[in-house]
Tab-separated table of C-alpha atoms and ligand atoms in Angstrom:
chain	number	residue	atom	x	y	z
A	1	MET	CA	-23.551	43.071	15.193
A	2	SER	CA	-21.056	41.025	14.314
A	3	GLU	CA	-19.892	40.885	10.257
A	4	SER	CA	-21.071	38.493	8.298
A	5	ARG	CA	-18.361	36.538	5.881
A	6	PRO	CA	-17.594	37.541	2.418
A	7	VAL	CA	-19.071	35.786	-0.322
A	8	GLU	CA	-16.621	34.762	-3.070
A	9	GLY	CA	-15.892	32.406	-5.477
A	10	ASN	CA	-12.886	29.766	-5.403
A	11	PHE	CA	-11.516	28.025	-8.539
A	12	THR	CA	-12.375	24.589	-7.927
A	13	PRO	CA	-14.345	23.622	-11.294
A	14	ASP	CA	-17.119	21.440	-10.634
A	15	GLY	CA	-17.874	20.535	-13.722
A	16	ALA	CA	-18.227	23.839	-15.347
A	17	ARG	CA	-18.238	23.758	-19.730
A	18	PHE	CA	-16.157	26.581	-20.839
A	19	ALA	CA	-16.349	28.332	-24.349
A	20	ILE	CA	-12.980	30.149	-25.576
A	21	VAL	CA	-13.721	32.252	-28.567
A	22	VAL	CA	-10.571	33.744	-29.772
A	23	ALA	CA	-10.054	35.944	-32.778
A	24	ARG	CA	-7.544	35.386	-35.352
A	25	TRP	CA	-6.725	38.903	-36.219
A	26	ASN	CA	-2.997	39.540	-34.832
A	27	GLY	CA	-2.954	35.351	-34.604
A	28	GLY	CA	0.566	35.353	-32.998
A	29	ILE	CA	-0.617	36.964	-30.044
A	30	THR	CA	-3.869	35.414	-29.853
A	31	GLU	CA	-2.561	32.146	-29.721
A	32	SER	CA	-0.349	32.694	-26.829
A	33	LEU	CA	-3.448	34.109	-24.911
A	34	LEU	CA	-5.036	30.906	-26.192
A	35	ARG	CA	-2.377	28.620	-24.601
A	36	GLY	CA	-2.477	31.434	-21.080
A	37	ALA	CA	-6.420	30.186	-20.894
A	38	GLN	CA	-5.959	26.730	-21.535
A	39	ARG	CA	-2.792	26.967	-19.004
A	40	GLY	CA	-5.223	28.232	-16.639
A	41	LEU	CA	-7.976	25.924	-17.181
A	42	GLN	CA	-5.846	22.911	-16.764
A	43	ARG	CA	-3.779	24.256	-13.740
A	44	HIS	CA	-6.886	24.162	-12.108
A	45	GLN	CA	-7.833	20.791	-13.330
A	46	VAL	CA	-11.213	21.468	-15.718
A	47	PRO	CA	-11.009	18.476	-18.350
A	48	ASP	CA	-9.694	19.221	-22.039
A	49	ALA	CA	-13.642	17.907	-23.113
A	50	ASP	CA	-15.224	21.054	-21.072
A	51	VAL	CA	-13.162	23.404	-22.825
A	52	GLN	CA	-14.533	23.759	-26.672
A	53	VAL	CA	-12.596	26.555	-28.976
A	54	TYR	CA	-13.996	28.324	-31.273
A	55	ARG	CA	-12.413	31.038	-33.762
A	56	VAL	CA	-13.435	34.348	-35.275
A	57	PRO	CA	-12.104	36.713	-37.660
A	58	GLY	CA	-11.308	39.574	-35.497
A	59	ALA	CA	-12.210	41.560	-31.821
A	60	PHE	CA	-15.410	43.023	-33.819
A	61	GLU	CA	-16.433	39.523	-33.968
A	62	LEU	CA	-15.896	38.634	-30.307
A	63	PRO	CA	-19.121	40.257	-28.899
A	64	LEU	CA	-21.724	38.140	-31.486
A	65	ALA	CA	-19.828	34.674	-31.212
A	66	ALA	CA	-19.713	34.779	-27.556
A	67	ARG	CA	-23.839	35.913	-27.336
A	68	LYS	CA	-24.482	33.307	-29.551
A	69	LEU	CA	-22.275	30.567	-27.786
A	70	ALA	CA	-23.950	31.996	-24.312
A	71	GLU	CA	-27.448	30.928	-26.097
A	72	THR	CA	-26.387	27.848	-26.039
A	73	GLY	CA	-27.251	26.951	-22.691
A	74	ARG	CA	-23.841	24.790	-23.052
A	75	PHE	CA	-21.423	26.805	-21.336
A	76	ASP	CA	-21.179	28.002	-18.000
A	77	ALA	CA	-18.860	30.645	-19.033
A	78	ILE	CA	-17.298	32.325	-22.048
A	79	ILE	CA	-13.767	33.161	-22.536
A	80	ALA	CA	-13.604	35.893	-25.134
A	81	LEU	CA	-9.680	36.290	-26.549
A	82	GLY	CA	-8.299	39.531	-29.002
A	83	ALA	CA	-5.698	41.926	-29.296
A	84	VAL	CA	-6.350	45.010	-30.806
A	85	ILE	CA	-3.066	47.087	-31.456
A	86	ARG	CA	-2.987	50.560	-32.443
A	87	GLY	CA	-2.210	51.518	-35.711
A	88	GLY	CA	-2.518	55.215	-36.112
A	89	THR	CA	-5.865	55.216	-37.618
A	90	PRO	CA	-9.112	55.830	-35.935
A	91	HIS	CA	-9.953	52.046	-36.252
A	92	PHE	CA	-8.692	50.856	-33.609
A	93	GLU	CA	-10.606	53.426	-31.040
A	94	TYR	CA	-13.806	52.053	-32.425
A	95	VAL	CA	-12.834	48.381	-32.569
A	96	CYS	CA	-11.576	48.883	-29.202
A	97	ALA	CA	-14.614	50.581	-27.821
A	98	GLU	CA	-17.206	48.418	-29.764
A	99	THR	CA	-15.866	45.257	-29.408
A	100	THR	CA	-15.273	46.468	-25.158
A	101	ARG	CA	-18.993	47.228	-25.332
A	102	GLY	CA	-20.285	44.517	-27.124
A	103	ILE	CA	-18.600	41.858	-24.422
A	104	GLY	CA	-20.417	43.743	-21.304
A	105	GLU	CA	-23.652	43.902	-22.545
A	106	VAL	CA	-23.473	39.878	-23.894
A	107	ALA	CA	-22.656	39.506	-20.560
A	108	LEU	CA	-25.628	41.546	-18.553
A	109	THR	CA	-28.039	40.625	-20.734
A	110	THR	CA	-27.389	36.654	-20.801
A	111	GLY	CA	-26.534	36.441	-17.704
A	112	ILE	CA	-23.399	34.129	-18.471
A	113	PRO	CA	-19.699	35.163	-17.187
A	114	VAL	CA	-18.329	37.093	-20.636
A	115	ALA	CA	-14.029	37.110	-19.817
A	116	PHE	CA	-12.479	39.842	-20.917
A	117	GLY	CA	-9.247	38.664	-22.237
A	118	LEU	CA	-8.916	41.686	-25.221
A	119	LEU	CA	-6.016	43.439	-25.371
A	120	THR	CA	-5.838	46.872	-26.306
A	121	THR	CA	-1.957	48.540	-27.050
A	122	ASP	CA	-0.081	50.746	-28.623
A	123	ASP	CA	1.966	48.350	-29.884
A	124	GLU	CA	3.196	45.270	-30.863
A	125	ALA	CA	5.840	44.729	-28.096
A	126	GLN	CA	3.269	45.835	-25.364
A	127	ALA	CA	0.732	43.183	-26.883
A	128	ARG	CA	3.824	40.407	-26.508
A	129	ALA	CA	4.450	41.402	-22.923
A	130	ARG	CA	0.696	41.182	-21.946
A	131	SER	CA	0.361	37.482	-23.711
A	132	GLY	CA	3.722	35.558	-22.515
A	133	ASP	CA	4.517	32.124	-21.580
A	134	ASP	CA	5.234	33.422	-17.424
A	135	SER	CA	3.169	35.678	-15.632
A	136	GLY	CA	1.047	38.165	-17.009
A	137	ASN	CA	-1.231	36.204	-19.355
A	138	LYS	CA	-3.983	37.977	-19.895
A	139	GLY	CA	-5.501	34.831	-21.162
A	140	GLU	CA	-4.546	33.222	-18.474
A	141	GLU	CA	-6.122	36.146	-16.250
A	142	ALA	CA	-9.522	35.691	-18.374
A	143	ALA	CA	-9.595	32.021	-17.725
A	144	LEU	CA	-9.098	32.264	-14.008
A	145	THR	CA	-11.962	35.262	-13.675
A	146	ALA	CA	-14.352	32.846	-15.613
A	147	LEU	CA	-13.578	30.006	-12.967
A	148	GLU	CA	-14.082	32.622	-10.236
A	149	MET	CA	-17.453	34.236	-11.407
A	150	ILE	CA	-19.411	30.587	-11.870
A	151	SER	CA	-17.833	29.441	-8.398
A	152	LEU	CA	-19.185	32.960	-6.975
A	153	PHE	CA	-22.948	32.583	-8.740
A	154	ARG	CA	-22.893	28.996	-7.786
A	155	GLN	CA	-23.322	30.442	-4.050
A	156	LEU	CA	-26.195	33.021	-4.593
B	201	LIG	N1	-9.695	42.901	-35.255
B	201	LIG	C1	-8.679	42.541	-34.249
B	201	LIG	O1	-9.131	41.948	-33.436
B	201	LIG	N2	-7.127	43.608	-33.899
B	201	LIG	C2	-6.936	44.538	-34.954
B	201	LIG	O2	-5.888	45.074	-33.961
B	201	LIG	C3	-7.670	44.924	-35.504
B	201	LIG	N3	-7.759	46.410	-36.151
B	201	LIG	O3	-6.280	46.456	-35.752
B	201	LIG	O4	-7.819	46.480	-37.378
B	201	LIG	C4	-9.028	44.114	-36.033
B	201	LIG	N4	-9.877	44.352	-37.106
B	201	LIG	C5	-9.960	43.915	-38.240
B	201	LIG	C6	-12.307	43.840	-37.048
B	201	LIG	O5	-11.707	43.101	-35.358
B	201	LIG	C7	-12.865	43.013	-37.874
B	201	LIG	O6	-12.764	41.947	-37.801
B	201	LIG	C8	-13.400	43.829	-38.948
B	201	LIG	O7	-13.601	44.945	-39.047
B	201	LIG	C9	-14.654	43.081	-39.642
B	201	LIG	O8	-15.943	43.349	-39.311
Protein backbone atom coordinates (compact mmCIF):
# COMPACT_ATOMS: atom_id res chain seq x y z
CA MET A 1 0.00 0.00 0.00
CA SER A 2 1.41 3.39 -0.92
CA GLU A 3 1.54 5.96 1.82
CA SER A 4 -0.90 8.87 1.32
CA ARG A 5 0.37 12.42 1.16
CA PRO A 6 0.24 14.24 4.52
CA VAL A 7 -2.35 17.00 4.72
CA GLU A 8 -0.92 20.23 6.06
CA GLY A 9 -1.77 23.89 6.03
CA ASN A 10 0.03 26.63 4.16
CA PHE A 11 0.30 30.36 4.83
CA THR A 12 -1.99 31.65 2.08
CA PRO A 13 -4.72 33.78 3.67
CA ASP A 14 -7.43 33.31 0.99
CA GLY A 15 -9.68 35.96 2.50
CA ALA A 16 -9.33 34.78 6.12
CA ARG A 17 -10.21 37.29 8.84
CA PHE A 18 -8.29 37.60 12.09
CA ALA A 19 -8.95 39.03 15.53
CA ILE A 20 -5.92 39.86 17.62
CA VAL A 21 -6.65 40.24 21.32
CA VAL A 22 -3.83 41.78 23.29
CA ALA A 23 -3.39 42.30 27.04
CA ARG A 24 -2.29 45.73 28.30
CA TRP A 25 -0.39 44.33 31.31
CA ASN A 26 3.36 44.52 30.56
CA GLY A 27 2.40 46.75 27.64
CA GLY A 28 5.98 47.35 26.51
CA ILE A 29 6.23 43.64 25.76
CA THR A 30 2.71 42.99 24.52
CA GLU A 31 2.85 45.87 22.02
CA SER A 32 6.00 44.23 20.59
CA LEU A 33 4.11 40.94 20.36
CA LEU A 34 1.34 42.80 18.55
CA ARG A 35 3.81 44.31 16.07
CA GLY A 36 5.21 40.81 15.50
CA ALA A 37 1.76 39.36 14.83
CA GLN A 38 0.87 42.18 12.43
CA ARG A 39 4.22 41.75 10.67
CA GLY A 40 3.63 38.01 10.30
CA LEU A 41 0.22 38.55 8.73
CA GLN A 42 1.45 41.34 6.44
CA ARG A 43 4.36 39.19 5.24
CA HIS A 44 1.79 36.69 4.05
CA GLN A 45 -0.31 39.29 2.25
CA VAL A 46 -3.15 39.50 4.76
CA PRO A 47 -4.79 42.91 4.11
CA ASP A 48 -4.94 45.20 7.17
CA ALA A 49 -8.72 45.40 6.65
CA ASP A 50 -8.95 41.69 7.52
CA VAL A 51 -7.28 42.16 10.91
CA GLN A 52 -9.02 43.71 13.92
CA VAL A 53 -7.15 44.40 17.15
CA TYR A 54 -8.88 44.30 20.55
CA ARG A 55 -7.30 45.19 23.91
CA VAL A 56 -8.08 43.70 27.32
CA PRO A 57 -6.66 44.62 30.75
CA GLY A 58 -4.55 41.51 31.41
CA ALA A 59 -3.77 37.97 30.34
CA PHE A 60 -6.52 36.60 32.56
CA GLU A 61 -9.10 38.37 30.37
CA LEU A 62 -7.79 36.85 27.12
CA PRO A 63 -9.88 33.63 27.17
CA LEU A 64 -13.25 35.33 27.70
CA ALA A 65 -12.49 37.95 25.06
CA ALA A 66 -11.36 35.21 22.66
CA ARG A 67 -14.60 33.32 23.28
CA LYS A 68 -16.76 36.39 22.63
CA LEU A 69 -14.85 37.11 19.43
CA ALA A 70 -15.07 33.50 18.25
CA GLU A 71 -18.81 33.52 18.89
CA THR A 72 -19.38 36.51 16.60
CA GLY A 73 -18.65 34.22 13.65
CA ARG A 74 -16.73 37.09 12.02
CA PHE A 75 -13.25 35.63 12.41
CA ASP A 76 -11.51 32.56 11.06
CA ALA A 77 -8.92 32.63 13.85
CA ILE A 78 -8.11 34.50 17.04
CA ILE A 79 -4.57 35.43 18.04
CA ALA A 80 -4.23 35.88 21.82
CA LEU A 81 -1.24 37.90 23.03
CA GLY A 82 -0.04 38.55 26.57
CA ALA A 83 2.97 38.50 28.86
CA VAL A 84 3.03 37.12 32.38
CA ILE A 85 6.28 37.82 34.19
CA ARG A 86 7.10 36.04 37.41
CA GLY A 87 7.09 38.49 40.26
CA GLY A 88 7.95 36.14 43.08
CA THR A 89 4.33 35.63 44.09
CA PRO A 90 1.99 32.68 43.52
CA HIS A 91 -0.23 35.05 41.51
CA PHE A 92 2.02 34.33 38.52
CA GLU A 93 1.24 30.63 38.59
CA TYR A 94 -2.51 31.23 38.81
CA VAL A 95 -2.61 33.75 35.98
CA CYS A 96 -0.47 31.52 33.72
CA ALA A 97 -2.41 28.37 34.44
CA GLU A 98 -5.87 29.88 34.06
CA THR A 99 -5.00 31.81 30.92
CA THR A 100 -3.43 28.79 29.28
CA ARG A 101 -6.28 26.49 30.23
CA GLY A 102 -8.88 29.05 29.18
CA ILE A 103 -7.37 29.72 25.76
CA GLY A 104 -7.22 26.00 25.06
CA GLU A 105 -10.81 25.57 26.16
CA VAL A 106 -12.05 28.36 23.88
CA ALA A 107 -10.41 26.74 20.87
CA LEU A 108 -11.81 23.32 21.72
CA THR A 109 -15.34 24.46 22.49
CA THR A 110 -15.78 26.94 19.62
CA GLY A 111 -13.78 25.06 16.97
CA ILE A 112 -12.06 28.33 16.01
CA PRO A 113 -8.26 28.24 16.17
CA VAL A 114 -6.99 30.42 19.02
CA ALA A 115 -3.25 30.90 18.61
CA PHE A 116 -1.41 30.97 21.91
CA GLY A 117 0.83 34.01 22.00
CA LEU A 118 1.31 34.18 25.76
CA LEU A 119 4.79 34.71 27.15
CA THR A 120 5.35 33.27 30.62
CA THR A 121 8.83 34.23 31.74
CA ASP A 122 10.96 34.56 34.84
CA ASP A 123 11.92 38.14 34.10
CA GLU A 124 11.55 41.02 31.68
CA ALA A 125 14.80 40.25 29.85
CA GLN A 126 13.47 36.84 28.82
CA ALA A 127 10.20 38.43 27.71
CA ARG A 128 12.10 41.00 25.61
CA ALA A 129 14.14 38.25 23.98
CA ARG A 130 10.93 36.57 22.82
CA SER A 131 9.20 39.68 21.55
CA GLY A 132 11.89 41.46 19.53
CA ASP A 133 11.82 42.81 16.02
CA ASP A 134 14.02 40.06 14.59
CA SER A 135 13.37 36.34 14.68
CA GLY A 136 11.81 34.64 17.69
CA ASN A 137 8.88 36.99 18.22
CA LYS A 138 6.15 34.88 19.85
CA GLY A 139 3.45 37.14 18.41
CA GLU A 140 4.67 36.55 14.87
CA GLU A 141 4.85 32.82 15.59
CA ALA A 142 1.23 32.87 16.81
CA ALA A 143 0.11 34.69 13.66
CA LEU A 144 1.72 32.04 11.45
CA THR A 145 0.08 29.32 13.52
CA ALA A 146 -3.32 30.95 12.97
CA LEU A 147 -2.74 31.11 9.20
CA GLU A 148 -1.63 27.49 9.06
CA MET A 149 -4.52 26.14 11.12
CA ILE A 150 -7.12 27.95 9.01
CA SER A 151 -5.56 26.52 5.87
CA LEU A 152 -5.40 23.01 7.36
CA PHE A 153 -9.05 23.05 8.41
CA ARG A 154 -10.15 24.26 4.98
CA GLN A 155 -8.73 21.05 3.56
CA LEU A 156 -10.61 18.71 5.89
N1 LIG B 1 -1.63 40.10 33.86
C1 LIG B 1 -0.74 39.97 32.86
O1 LIG B 1 -1.12 40.02 31.68
N2 LIG B 1 0.58 39.77 33.15
C2 LIG B 1 1.03 39.68 34.42
O2 LIG B 1 2.27 39.51 34.62
C3 LIG B 1 0.11 39.80 35.49
N3 LIG B 1 0.55 39.70 36.85
O3 LIG B 1 1.74 39.47 37.10
O4 LIG B 1 -0.22 39.83 37.78
C4 LIG B 1 -1.25 40.03 35.17
N4 LIG B 1 -2.17 40.18 36.14
C5 LIG B 1 -3.49 40.74 35.88
C6 LIG B 1 -4.52 39.71 35.43
O5 LIG B 1 -4.23 39.21 34.13
C7 LIG B 1 -5.93 40.32 35.39
O6 LIG B 1 -5.97 41.36 34.45
C8 LIG B 1 -6.38 40.87 36.74
O7 LIG B 1 -6.22 39.91 37.75
C9 LIG B 1 -7.88 41.28 36.68
O8 LIG B 1 -8.71 40.19 36.35
